[in-house]
Structures are given as structure tokens and as C-alpha cells.
Amino acid sequence: MAQTTSESVDETETNETTESALTTARRQLKRAATHVDVDSGVVERLKHPTKVQRVSVPLKRDDGELEVLTGFRAQHDDVRGPYKGGLRYHPEVNADECIGLSMWMTWKCAVMDIPFGGGKGGIAVDPKSLSDEEKERLTRRFAEELRDVVGPKQDVPAPDMGTDAQTMAWFMDAYSMQRGETTPGVVTGKPPVIGGSYGREEAPGRSVAIITREAIEYYDWGIEDTTVAVQGYGSVGANAARALDEWGADVVAVSDVDGAIYDPNGLDTKDVMGHEERPGMVSGYDAPETRSNEELLELDVDVLVPAAVGNVLTADNADDVQANLVVEGANGPTTFAADTIFEERGIPVVPDILANAGGVTVSYFEWLQDINRRQWSLDRVHDELESEMLQAWNAVRNEVENRDVTWRDAAYIVALTRVATAKETRGLWP
Ligand code: GLU
């Protein structure tokens, strides 16, 4: 597929199969701006990233062959603090995807009211094709190529699809060796032994569960009587499913890349191994029924949590979704067209920028711990995450109630107001 650039993206484009994260993010911004009294110049500035770094990353394969891969770091906005967001290793990584995802990070940090802006990057590569040694060499060279644009006060990467705590450890080590000083705050999501935070790994899933629990209470359903289907059983999906199961919900279906398992009486989520824990164990689990990933999205459940990849809820299947509530675990699982259908059908969609924001929130805790060189206990992380999530939930809920808007619009109103006010207050330089 031809790669578009940020300048060529047309927000009025209607072909959903080519709807990039950037297209969706710009449509959402345009819509949100109609609800908020912000200067149109500020909205225009927010449609564009501040900077997009594109780098070539040479990799020597284990067999001696040399391959040149392409990496990106999109920096959307830093008016409220350093750029912040993940690095993904995925074959479909491109400039526009990184820009769109970096815009979502700007809103996510603003909804949570943490002092970061939005960034996102990655390398166009299939992580499954890399040995551990290749992944380490690739990550170290990528860190070197990005050295001038990242830093604890500048831009702070984190794990995302295809990367993990070990990837962040290599990145931090490469950066620190070149700086001549150990710099844990250059990335978050590191292993706790080198300055990572306890609870960071499960934080995005935990926040999805907290927000789902609050939404269930808001709609007065009672968690014990709620059935949940979770698409994707990686870090986000598995942690969300297990927390909801522990709090009394019936998690009836979960899936990995190979398919879904379904038990109308509820699965024992602790017994189902995640894809990263033991590949193939979700679809290989001895459950009463199986489904395809597409069928999972259309199950008759109370809550649907898409926690795998982007663009899974589209105009093609939004009419067939039977859930009464969608809580977004992945980034960008719902296309703009599907969102409109859900709104018409009266199915609330709690957006990614609120629901999975626990990841970047605990990243913020980690950054504070790194600066202070003092680690927090897991209990403290859990307590502070719970209180940050409730504050953000209450801010968004107030907008839903006061303005009668969707949950996504409400979250955007909170975020855009904070970012735009900061921009207006600082003014334009020079
Ligand atoms: N990649 C995660 C996200 O999409 C976390 C980003 C971070 O912790 O900086 O929210």
C-alpha cells in the first residue's frame, strides 16, 4: 500500500479500509472543536505534529545479512510537558500511524491531567521475525538514531505493540552509555530493577477494568450481573479481564490472534494463559465453545472490550454489535464511521484516551520515581492509579452529564480545553 504523508491526508476521506490513525484522529479533533470555544488557530496547530523524525536503522541479521529498516518518532505537542508515548515494532508502522497515535497521546495525557504531551514511534518490522539478539541490536541502534530528539525532559518513549520492558532496558542502556550517565528517565516501562515502576506492566489493563467498573456502576447494572467479552489477551486484555473477573463480572469470551474461547457461564481468567505468557494457549484452552475473532465482537454480552489492534469496529460490523457498552482497550479500535453508528444506536463507547490511560499514568509515576531515585511500593502505585483514574472519570462524566455528548466527545472536551488553554496562555513564539 502506498504510504501517505501527513500533508496528503484528507479528513473527508470515506474509505474505511484505508482510514489511518491520523485520519481518525483529525476527524475526532474537528468534531471535538465544535463543542469547545477554542481559537481556530490553536485547533489548526493541533492538526499537525511539531516534528516527525524518520530514521534508517541498519540491522545485521544473525546470518550476517544486512537489512535497513525504517523507524519513526512523531512528536505531536509538548505544550504541557515532554512528548510521551510508546514505540511499536509492527510491519504496518508508518509516519501517519505514528502521527495519529501521537495525537491520541496528547489527549490521553491531558485527560489524565499529567504534565506530558504526545509522542509515538516505532519501526516497520515484524517483531516475530527477530531473534532476541536481533531485537537488541535493532533497539540499540534505534536509540542511537533518536538520541538527539529523546530525553527525560524532551521526549520519553515507552513500550507499545511488539516492545516490552526488556526493549526499554536496551534503549535506556544505549542512551545512557552515549550520555555518560545512567539516565533511567529517558524511557518508562523498564524492569523495576533498573528504575521501572511496580505495576506499570499491568496498568493499562487495570485502568480499563477500573473504567469499566465505573461505567457499569454509572449505568446501574451491578458488576455481578455483567457479562464481558475481551478481544485480545495480551497485556491489556488479560489484565483487564482478570481484574474484572476478580471484581465479580462474568468474563465469558476472550481471544488471541488464533481465535476466541467462549463459556456463557464465565471463564476462569487466571487459568487462561495470555498470548505472551504461552502463545496459542487462549485458542488452545479447553472451553465449551469457540468463536472467531470477528464473531467475538458480535456476541450477546453486556460489555465489549476490544483490546487487540486498531480499526476492528467498522461500518461493516457496528450494526451487528450486541453489547450494551464498548470500552476501548486498544488504541483506536473504533473507526469514525462505526462511532457514528454506535451513537445512533445509543451504545456508549468509552474511549481509549480515558480507558487505557493507566499505562501512561503509571509511566508518569515511574518518571517521578526515576527523577527522585526512589521507588514506590505496588500498593502505592495501585492507590494513586485508582485515584487518578477516578478523577479523570469524574471530569469526563461531568461533561457527559452537562452537555449530553458521547463519552468520546466528553473526553476530547476535557483534553482539548486543557491543551488549548495552555497554548493560548503561553502564546505563539516568536
Ligand atoms: N503505549 C502506551 C499507550 O499507548 C503507553 C505510553 C506511555 O506509557 O508513555 O498509552
GROMACS .gro file of C-alpha atoms and ligand atoms in nm:
model
  440
    1MET     CA    1   0.000   0.000   0.000
    2ALA     CA    2   0.132   0.343  -0.090
    3GLN     CA    3   0.241   0.541   0.212
    4THR     CA    4   0.064   0.871   0.253
    5THR     CA    5   0.221   1.166   0.426
    6SER     CA    6   0.058   1.384   0.686
    7GLU     CA    7   0.016   1.664   0.434
    8SER     CA    8  -0.174   1.447   0.186
    9VAL     CA    9  -0.427   1.309   0.432
   10ASP     CA   10  -0.778   1.422   0.360
   11GLU     CA   11  -1.007   1.424   0.663
   12THR     CA   12  -1.311   1.386   0.444
   13GLU     CA   13  -1.181   1.058   0.302
   14THR     CA   14  -1.456   0.800   0.341
   15ASN     CA   15  -1.296   0.468   0.252
   16GLU     CA   16  -1.279   0.297   0.589
   17THR     CA   17  -1.036   0.027   0.490
   18THR     CA   18  -0.774   0.296   0.440
   19GLU     CA   19  -0.872   0.503   0.744
   20SER     CA   20  -0.538   0.575   0.906
   21ALA     CA   21  -0.498   0.662   1.272
   22LEU     CA   22  -0.421   1.015   1.154
   23THR     CA   23  -0.744   1.042   0.956
   24THR     CA   24  -0.949   0.919   1.252
   25ALA     CA   25  -0.762   1.144   1.497
   26ARG     CA   26  -0.814   1.452   1.279
   27ARG     CA   27  -1.183   1.380   1.231
   28GLN     CA   28  -1.222   1.341   1.607
   29LEU     CA   29  -1.037   1.669   1.670
   30LYS     CA   30  -1.252   1.855   1.417
   31ARG     CA   31  -1.567   1.721   1.582
   32ALA     CA   32  -1.445   1.798   1.934
   33ALA     CA   33  -1.354   2.154   1.835
   34THR     CA   34  -1.720   2.224   1.756
   35HIS     CA   35  -1.804   2.166   2.124
   36VAL     CA   36  -1.533   2.385   2.272
   37ASP     CA   37  -1.474   2.757   2.250
   38VAL     CA   38  -1.114   2.746   2.129
   39ASP     CA   39  -0.923   2.970   1.895
   40SER     CA   40  -0.933   2.821   1.543
   41GLY     CA   41  -0.559   2.889   1.507
   42VAL     CA   42  -0.493   2.664   1.805
   43VAL     CA   43  -0.704   2.386   1.652
   44GLU     CA   44  -0.513   2.431   1.324
   45ARG     CA   45  -0.182   2.395   1.510
   46LEU     CA   46  -0.307   2.080   1.683
   47LYS     CA   47  -0.392   1.917   1.349
   48HIS     CA   48  -0.019   1.897   1.276
   49PRO     CA   49   0.266   1.731   1.466
   50THR     CA   50   0.551   1.955   1.582
   51LYS     CA   51   0.807   1.717   1.434
   52VAL     CA   52   0.835   1.375   1.276
   53GLN     CA   53   1.174   1.209   1.285
   54ARG     CA   54   1.227   0.942   1.017
   55VAL     CA   55   1.539   0.730   1.052
   56SER     CA   56   1.703   0.438   0.874
   57VAL     CA   57   1.800   0.162   1.112
   58PRO     CA   58   2.055  -0.083   0.975
   59LEU     CA   59   2.030  -0.431   1.127
   60LYS     CA   60   2.279  -0.712   1.092
   61ARG     CA   61   2.075  -1.032   1.095
   62ASP     CA   62   2.205  -1.338   1.279
   63ASP     CA   63   2.300  -1.495   0.943
   64GLY     CA   64   2.523  -1.196   0.863
   65GLU     CA   65   2.286  -1.034   0.610
   66LEU     CA   66   2.233  -0.660   0.643
   67GLU     CA   67   1.883  -0.517   0.632
   68VAL     CA   68   1.788  -0.149   0.651
   69LEU     CA   69   1.464  -0.086   0.839
   70THR     CA   70   1.271   0.239   0.876
   71GLY     CA   71   1.191   0.393   1.212
   72PHE     CA   72   0.985   0.695   1.316
   73ARG     CA   73   0.925   0.920   1.612
   74ALA     CA   74   0.629   1.154   1.583
   75GLN     CA   75   0.615   1.439   1.834
   76HIS     CA   76   0.269   1.590   1.827
   77ASP     CA   77   0.260   1.851   2.101
   78ASP     CA   78   0.457   1.937   2.414
   79VAL     CA   79   0.278   2.247   2.544
   80ARG     CA   80   0.201   2.072   2.876
   81GLY     CA   81   0.532   1.882   2.913
   82PRO     CA   82   0.771   1.640   2.739
   83TYR     CA   83   0.640   1.430   2.450
   84LYS     CA   84   0.529   1.092   2.583
   85GLY     CA   85   0.424   0.768   2.421
   86GLY     CA   86   0.516   0.422   2.307
   87LEU     CA   87   0.747   0.269   2.050
   88ARG     CA   88   0.591  -0.009   1.846
   89TYR     CA   89   0.754  -0.278   1.636
   90HIS     CA   90   0.495  -0.380   1.377
   91PRO     CA   91   0.500  -0.434   1.000
   92GLU     CA   92   0.243  -0.160   0.943
   93VAL     CA   93   0.422   0.120   1.128
   94ASN     CA   94   0.439   0.431   0.910
   95ALA     CA   95   0.458   0.808   0.955
   96ASP     CA   96   0.083   0.873   0.952
   97GLU     CA   97   0.008   0.597   1.200
   98CYS     CA   98   0.269   0.738   1.437
   99ILE     CA   99   0.133   1.093   1.398
  100GLY     CA  100  -0.227   0.984   1.464
  101LEU     CA  101  -0.122   0.778   1.766
  102SER     CA  102   0.090   1.068   1.896
  103MET     CA  103  -0.216   1.296   1.878
  104TRP     CA  104  -0.408   1.046   2.090
  105MET     CA  105  -0.123   1.053   2.343
  106THR     CA  106  -0.156   1.433   2.369
  107TRP     CA  107  -0.526   1.393   2.456
  108LYS     CA  108  -0.463   1.094   2.683
  109CYS     CA  109  -0.210   1.283   2.896
  110ALA     CA  110  -0.438   1.588   2.905
  111VAL     CA  111  -0.747   1.384   3.010
  112MET     CA  112  -0.538   1.241   3.292
  113ASP     CA  113  -0.400   1.588   3.369
  114ILE     CA  114  -0.043   1.461   3.376
  115PRO     CA  115   0.234   1.700   3.264
  116PHE     CA  116   0.322   1.534   2.933
  117GLY     CA  117   0.249   1.592   2.567
  118GLY     CA  118   0.203   1.335   2.291
  119GLY     CA  119   0.455   1.125   2.102
  120LYS     CA  120   0.463   0.785   1.932
  121GLY     CA  121   0.715   0.599   1.723
  122GLY     CA  122   0.828   0.264   1.605
  123ILE     CA  123   0.994   0.053   1.342
  124ALA     CA  124   0.825  -0.113   1.044
  125VAL     CA  125   0.924  -0.470   1.126
  126ASP     CA  126   0.755  -0.795   1.225
  127PRO     CA  127   0.884  -0.849   1.582
  128LYS     CA  128   0.817  -1.224   1.549
  129SER     CA  129   1.081  -1.236   1.274
  130LEU     CA  130   1.352  -1.109   1.513
  131SER     CA  131   1.568  -1.321   1.743
  132ASP     CA  132   1.634  -1.169   2.088
  133GLU     CA  133   1.984  -1.073   1.975
  134GLU     CA  134   1.849  -0.904   1.660
  135LYS     CA  135   1.588  -0.718   1.862
  136GLU     CA  136   1.856  -0.594   2.100
  137ARG     CA  137   2.085  -0.472   1.817
  138LEU     CA  138   1.791  -0.307   1.642
  139THR     CA  139   1.676  -0.131   1.960
  140ARG     CA  140   2.023  -0.004   2.049
  141ARG     CA  141   2.075   0.139   1.701
  142PHE     CA  142   1.724   0.293   1.702
  143ALA     CA  143   1.804   0.458   2.039
  144GLU     CA  144   2.121   0.599   1.887
  145GLU     CA  145   1.935   0.736   1.583
  146LEU     CA  146   1.679   0.903   1.813
  147ARG     CA  147   1.934   1.027   2.068
  148ASP     CA  148   1.901   1.394   1.981
  149VAL     CA  149   1.522   1.404   1.999
  150VAL     CA  150   1.456   1.199   2.314
  151GLY     CA  151   1.546   1.263   2.679
  152PRO     CA  152   1.380   1.279   3.021
  153LYS     CA  153   1.283   1.644   2.970
  154GLN     CA  154   1.229   1.621   2.595
  155ASP     CA  155   1.057   1.303   2.483
  156VAL     CA  156   1.007   0.986   2.687
  157PRO     CA  157   0.926   0.663   2.497
  158ALA     CA  158   0.759   0.355   2.649
  159PRO     CA  159   0.651   0.005   2.544
  160ASP     CA  160   0.375  -0.045   2.288
  161MET     CA  161   0.282  -0.323   2.044
  162GLY     CA  162   0.580  -0.556   1.984
  163THR     CA  163   0.802  -0.397   2.251
  164ASP     CA  164   0.829  -0.464   2.624
  165ALA     CA  165   1.023  -0.391   2.944
  166GLN     CA  166   1.338  -0.557   2.807
  167THR     CA  167   1.323  -0.342   2.493
  168MET     CA  168   1.309  -0.033   2.716
  169ALA     CA  169   1.608  -0.162   2.919
  170TRP     CA  170   1.820  -0.184   2.600
  171PHE     CA  171   1.701   0.159   2.486
  172MET     CA  172   1.784   0.313   2.824
  173ASP     CA  173   2.125   0.144   2.833
  174ALA     CA  174   2.219   0.260   2.481
  175TYR     CA  175   2.113   0.617   2.560
  176SER     CA  176   2.292   0.615   2.898
  177MET     CA  177   2.618   0.479   2.755
  178GLN     CA  178   2.634   0.759   2.499
  179ARG     CA  179   2.540   1.027   2.756
  180GLY     CA  180   2.799   0.901   3.001
  181GLU     CA  181   2.545   0.887   3.282
  182THR     CA  182   2.273   0.643   3.384
  183THR     CA  183   1.952   0.809   3.269
  184PRO     CA  184   1.654   0.597   3.374
  185GLY     CA  185   1.403   0.875   3.299
  186VAL     CA  186   1.463   0.859   2.922
  187VAL     CA  187   1.207   0.577   2.889
  188THR     CA  188   0.934   0.428   3.106
  189GLY     CA  189   0.805   0.074   3.128
  190LYS     CA  190   1.150  -0.055   3.228
  191PRO     CA  191   1.204  -0.359   3.454
  192PRO     CA  192   1.177  -0.245   3.822
  193VAL     CA  193   1.539  -0.346   3.892
  194ILE     CA  194   1.669  -0.059   3.675
  195GLY     CA  195   1.421   0.212   3.771
  196GLY     CA  196   1.096   0.073   3.634
  197SER     CA  197   0.778   0.107   3.838
  198TYR     CA  198   0.599  -0.179   4.004
  199GLY     CA  199   0.256  -0.213   3.848
  200ARG     CA  200   0.347  -0.047   3.516
  201GLU     CA  201   0.310  -0.366   3.310
  202GLU     CA  202  -0.048  -0.435   3.421
  203ALA     CA  203  -0.150  -0.066   3.442
  204PRO     CA  204  -0.324  -0.020   3.101
  205GLY     CA  205  -0.538  -0.332   3.160
  206ARG     CA  206  -0.604  -0.233   3.519
  207SER     CA  207  -0.728   0.111   3.411
  208VAL     CA  208  -0.956  -0.050   3.151
  209ALA     CA  209  -1.103  -0.258   3.434
  210ILE     CA  210  -1.140   0.044   3.668
  211ILE     CA  211  -1.317   0.248   3.400
  212THR     CA  212  -1.539  -0.048   3.304
  213ARG     CA  213  -1.633  -0.092   3.671
  214GLU     CA  214  -1.722   0.279   3.699
  215ALA     CA  215  -1.927   0.267   3.378
  216ILE     CA  216  -2.117  -0.040   3.499
  217GLU     CA  217  -2.197   0.147   3.820
  218TYR     CA  218  -2.294   0.461   3.625
  219TYR     CA  219  -2.546   0.261   3.422
  220ASP     CA  220  -2.665   0.087   3.741
  221TRP     CA  221  -2.610  -0.267   3.613
  222GLY     CA  222  -2.430  -0.432   3.906
  223ILE     CA  223  -2.093  -0.591   3.828
  224GLU     CA  224  -2.204  -0.938   3.944
  225ASP     CA  225  -2.469  -0.944   3.671
  226THR     CA  226  -2.244  -0.817   3.393
  227THR     CA  227  -2.104  -1.029   3.112
  228VAL     CA  228  -1.788  -0.921   2.934
  229ALA     CA  229  -1.611  -1.020   2.610
  230VAL     CA  230  -1.247  -0.918   2.564
  231GLN     CA  231  -1.079  -0.922   2.223
  232GLY     CA  232  -0.704  -0.968   2.262
  233TYR     CA  233  -0.537  -1.141   2.556
  234GLY     CA  234  -0.203  -0.963   2.561
  235SER     CA  235  -0.101  -0.733   2.843
  236VAL     CA  236  -0.405  -0.502   2.817
  237GLY     CA  237  -0.674  -0.765   2.755
  238ALA     CA  238  -0.552  -1.025   3.004
  239ASN     CA  239  -0.504  -0.776   3.289
  240ALA     CA  240  -0.841  -0.612   3.223
  241ALA     CA  241  -1.019  -0.950   3.205
  242ARG     CA  242  -0.857  -1.081   3.524
  243ALA     CA  243  -0.933  -0.768   3.726
  244LEU     CA  244  -1.297  -0.763   3.612
  245ASP     CA  245  -1.327  -1.135   3.686
  246GLU     CA  246  -1.183  -1.074   4.034
  247TRP     CA  247  -1.430  -0.791   4.096
  248GLY     CA  248  -1.724  -1.018   4.015
  249ALA     CA  249  -1.801  -0.974   3.644
  250ASP     CA  250  -1.854  -1.279   3.420
  251VAL     CA  251  -1.583  -1.275   3.155
  252VAL     CA  252  -1.746  -1.508   2.902
  253ALA     CA  253  -1.517  -1.472   2.599
  254VAL     CA  254  -1.152  -1.385   2.532
  255SER     CA  255  -0.936  -1.424   2.222
  256ASP     CA  256  -0.585  -1.421   2.082
  257VAL     CA  257  -0.471  -1.399   1.719
  258ASP     CA  258  -0.587  -1.756   1.653
  259GLY     CA  259  -0.945  -1.717   1.775
  260ALA     CA  260  -1.178  -1.688   2.074
  261ILE     CA  261  -1.296  -1.916   2.352
  262TYR     CA  262  -1.647  -1.878   2.490
  263ASP     CA  263  -1.817  -2.003   2.804
  264PRO     CA  264  -2.161  -1.848   2.871
  265ASN     CA  265  -2.112  -1.930   3.241
  266GLY     CA  266  -1.787  -1.736   3.266
  267LEU     CA  267  -1.422  -1.833   3.211
  268ASP     CA  268  -1.163  -1.875   3.485
  269THR     CA  269  -0.938  -1.598   3.351
  270LYS     CA  270  -0.649  -1.681   3.585
  271ASP     CA  271  -0.632  -2.024   3.427
  272VAL     CA  272  -0.625  -1.891   3.071
  273MET     CA  273  -0.266  -1.806   2.981
  274GLY     CA  274  -0.202  -1.489   2.786
  275HIS     CA  275  -0.056  -1.498   2.437
  276GLU     CA  276   0.272  -1.356   2.564
  277GLU     CA  277   0.278  -1.593   2.861
  278ARG     CA  278   0.225  -1.903   2.645
  279PRO     CA  279   0.145  -1.849   2.275
  280GLY     CA  280  -0.152  -2.046   2.147
  281MET     CA  281  -0.293  -2.107   2.495
  282VAL     CA  282  -0.606  -1.896   2.453
  283SER     CA  283  -0.740  -2.070   2.146
  284GLY     CA  284  -0.594  -2.399   2.275
  285TYR     CA  285  -0.782  -2.371   2.607
  286ASP     CA  286  -1.041  -2.635   2.683
  287ALA     CA  287  -1.354  -2.415   2.668
  288PRO     CA  288  -1.711  -2.525   2.589
  289GLU     CA  289  -1.730  -2.318   2.271
  290THR     CA  290  -1.500  -2.142   2.027
  291ARG     CA  291  -1.557  -1.839   1.804
  292SER     CA  292  -1.360  -1.641   1.550
  293ASN     CA  293  -1.222  -1.302   1.649
  294GLU     CA  294  -1.487  -1.133   1.434
  295GLU     CA  295  -1.766  -1.335   1.598
  296LEU     CA  296  -1.643  -1.238   1.946
  297LEU     CA  297  -1.718  -0.874   1.862
  298GLU     CA  298  -2.082  -0.964   1.790
  299LEU     CA  299  -2.153  -1.179   2.098
  300ASP     CA  300  -2.458  -1.105   2.308
  301VAL     CA  301  -2.276  -0.962   2.611
  302ASP     CA  302  -2.316  -0.653   2.829
  303VAL     CA  303  -1.966  -0.513   2.778
  304LEU     CA  304  -1.731  -0.549   2.482
  305VAL     CA  305  -1.362  -0.464   2.535
  306PRO     CA  306  -1.165  -0.452   2.207
  307ALA     CA  307  -0.808  -0.479   2.338
  308ALA     CA  308  -0.615  -0.614   2.039
  309VAL     CA  309  -0.548  -0.383   1.743
  310GLY     CA  310  -0.693  -0.071   1.580
  311ASN     CA  311  -0.989  -0.044   1.337
  312VAL     CA  312  -1.172  -0.363   1.439
  313LEU     CA  313  -1.511  -0.195   1.488
  314THR     CA  314  -1.608  -0.055   1.148
  315ALA     CA  315  -1.916   0.043   0.947
  316ASP     CA  316  -1.928  -0.324   0.836
  317ASN     CA  317  -1.990  -0.472   1.181
  318ALA     CA  318  -2.105  -0.185   1.409
  319ASP     CA  319  -2.471  -0.266   1.336
  320ASP     CA  320  -2.416  -0.627   1.445
  321VAL     CA  321  -2.253  -0.550   1.779
  322GLN     CA  322  -2.492  -0.667   2.053
  323ALA     CA  323  -2.305  -0.533   2.356
  324ASN     CA  324  -2.465  -0.251   2.555
  325LEU     CA  325  -2.132  -0.081   2.623
  326VAL     CA  326  -1.794  -0.071   2.446
  327VAL     CA  327  -1.480   0.011   2.647
  328GLU     CA  328  -1.173   0.063   2.428
  329GLY     CA  329  -0.866  -0.125   2.550
  330ALA     CA  330  -0.662  -0.093   2.229
  331ASN     CA  331  -0.572   0.244   2.078
  332GLY     CA  332  -0.816   0.336   1.801
  333PRO     CA  333  -1.025   0.016   1.775
  334THR     CA  334  -1.334   0.208   1.654
  335THR     CA  335  -1.339   0.387   1.318
  336PHE     CA  336  -1.508   0.725   1.290
  337ALA     CA  337  -1.797   0.572   1.091
  338ALA     CA  338  -1.851   0.296   1.347
  339ASP     CA  339  -1.854   0.557   1.624
  340THR     CA  340  -2.139   0.738   1.446
  341ILE     CA  341  -2.335   0.413   1.416
  342PHE     CA  342  -2.290   0.338   1.787
  343GLU     CA  343  -2.406   0.688   1.871
  344GLU     CA  344  -2.720   0.645   1.658
  345ARG     CA  345  -2.785   0.306   1.818
  346GLY     CA  346  -2.738   0.451   2.168
  347ILE     CA  347  -2.444   0.224   2.252
  348PRO     CA  348  -2.196   0.416   2.467
  349VAL     CA  349  -1.829   0.386   2.370
  350VAL     CA  350  -1.581   0.478   2.646
  351PRO     CA  351  -1.271   0.591   2.455
  352ASP     CA  352  -0.913   0.465   2.465
  353ILE     CA  353  -0.777   0.805   2.573
  354LEU     CA  354  -0.954   0.754   2.905
  355ALA     CA  355  -0.989   0.376   2.943
  356ASN     CA  356  -0.633   0.258   2.874
  357ALA     CA  357  -0.465   0.572   3.012
  358GLY     CA  358  -0.345   0.381   3.320
  359GLY     CA  359  -0.034   0.286   3.120
  360VAL     CA  360   0.089   0.638   3.069
  361THR     CA  361  -0.027   0.736   3.417
  362VAL     CA  362   0.197   0.476   3.580
  363SER     CA  363   0.465   0.583   3.330
  364TYR     CA  364   0.435   0.927   3.487
  365PHE     CA  365   0.472   0.770   3.834
  366GLU     CA  366   0.780   0.587   3.702
  367TRP     CA  367   0.930   0.910   3.567
  368LEU     CA  368   0.878   1.075   3.906
  369GLN     CA  369   1.041   0.777   4.079
  370ASP     CA  370   1.338   0.799   3.838
  371ILE     CA  371   1.387   1.170   3.896
  372ASN     CA  372   1.367   1.125   4.273
  373ARG     CA  373   1.567   0.799   4.265
  374ARG     CA  374   1.309   0.646   4.498
  375GLN     CA  375   1.083   0.352   4.422
  376TRP     CA  376   0.717   0.334   4.522
  377SER     CA  377   0.553   0.019   4.659
  378LEU     CA  378   0.300  -0.168   4.445
  379ASP     CA  379   0.025  -0.069   4.693
  380ARG     CA  380   0.111   0.299   4.649
  381VAL     CA  381   0.105   0.263   4.268
  382HIS     CA  382  -0.236   0.092   4.284
  383ASP     CA  383  -0.380   0.354   4.523
  384GLU     CA  384  -0.253   0.650   4.320
  385LEU     CA  385  -0.365   0.495   3.990
  386GLU     CA  386  -0.713   0.434   4.131
  387SER     CA  387  -0.738   0.795   4.246
  388GLU     CA  388  -0.606   0.942   3.915
  389MET     CA  389  -0.846   0.724   3.713
  390LEU     CA  390  -1.142   0.829   3.928
  391GLN     CA  391  -1.054   1.197   3.892
  392ALA     CA  392  -1.034   1.166   3.513
  393TRP     CA  393  -1.353   0.958   3.503
  394ASN     CA  394  -1.538   1.222   3.708
  395ALA     CA  395  -1.415   1.506   3.482
  396VAL     CA  396  -1.534   1.321   3.170
  397ARG     CA  397  -1.862   1.210   3.332
  398ASN     CA  398  -1.939   1.573   3.422
  399GLU     CA  399  -1.913   1.668   3.053
  400VAL     CA  400  -2.135   1.376   2.952
  401GLU     CA  401  -2.398   1.487   3.202
  402ASN     CA  402  -2.373   1.862   3.148
  403ARG     CA  403  -2.355   1.866   2.769
  404ASP     CA  404  -2.535   1.544   2.674
  405VAL     CA  405  -2.246   1.434   2.450
  406THR     CA  406  -2.084   1.094   2.386
  407TRP     CA  407  -1.809   0.966   2.613
  408ARG     CA  408  -1.553   1.026   2.338
  409ASP     CA  409  -1.667   1.383   2.282
  410ALA     CA  410  -1.664   1.441   2.658
  411ALA     CA  411  -1.307   1.310   2.693
  412TYR     CA  412  -1.198   1.526   2.399
  413ILE     CA  413  -1.368   1.831   2.550
  414VAL     CA  414  -1.173   1.783   2.875
  415ALA     CA  415  -0.844   1.722   2.691
  416LEU     CA  416  -0.877   1.987   2.423
  417THR     CA  417  -0.979   2.252   2.677
  418ARG     CA  418  -0.667   2.181   2.884
  419VAL     CA  419  -0.429   2.173   2.585
  420ALA     CA  420  -0.584   2.477   2.413
  421THR     CA  421  -0.586   2.683   2.733
  422ALA     CA  422  -0.217   2.604   2.784
  423LYS     CA  423  -0.143   2.705   2.423
  424GLU     CA  424  -0.343   3.028   2.447
  425THR     CA  425  -0.181   3.116   2.780
  426ARG     CA  426   0.173   3.056   2.653
  427GLY     CA  427   0.103   3.229   2.319
  428LEU     CA  428   0.291   3.186   1.991
  429TRP     CA  429   0.668   3.213   1.976
  430PRO     CA  430   0.831   3.436   1.849
  431GLU     N1  431   0.195   0.278   2.474
  431GLU     C1  432   0.109   0.313   2.582
  431GLU     C2  433  -0.013   0.392   2.533
  431GLU     O1  434  -0.050   0.383   2.420
  431GLU     C3  435   0.181   0.383   2.696
  431GLU     C4  436   0.255   0.507   2.663
  431GLU     C5  437   0.343   0.555   2.778
  431GLU     O2  438   0.343   0.497   2.884
  431GLU     O3  439   0.414   0.651   2.754
  431GLU     O4  440  -0.078   0.457   2.610
   0.00000   0.00000   0.00000
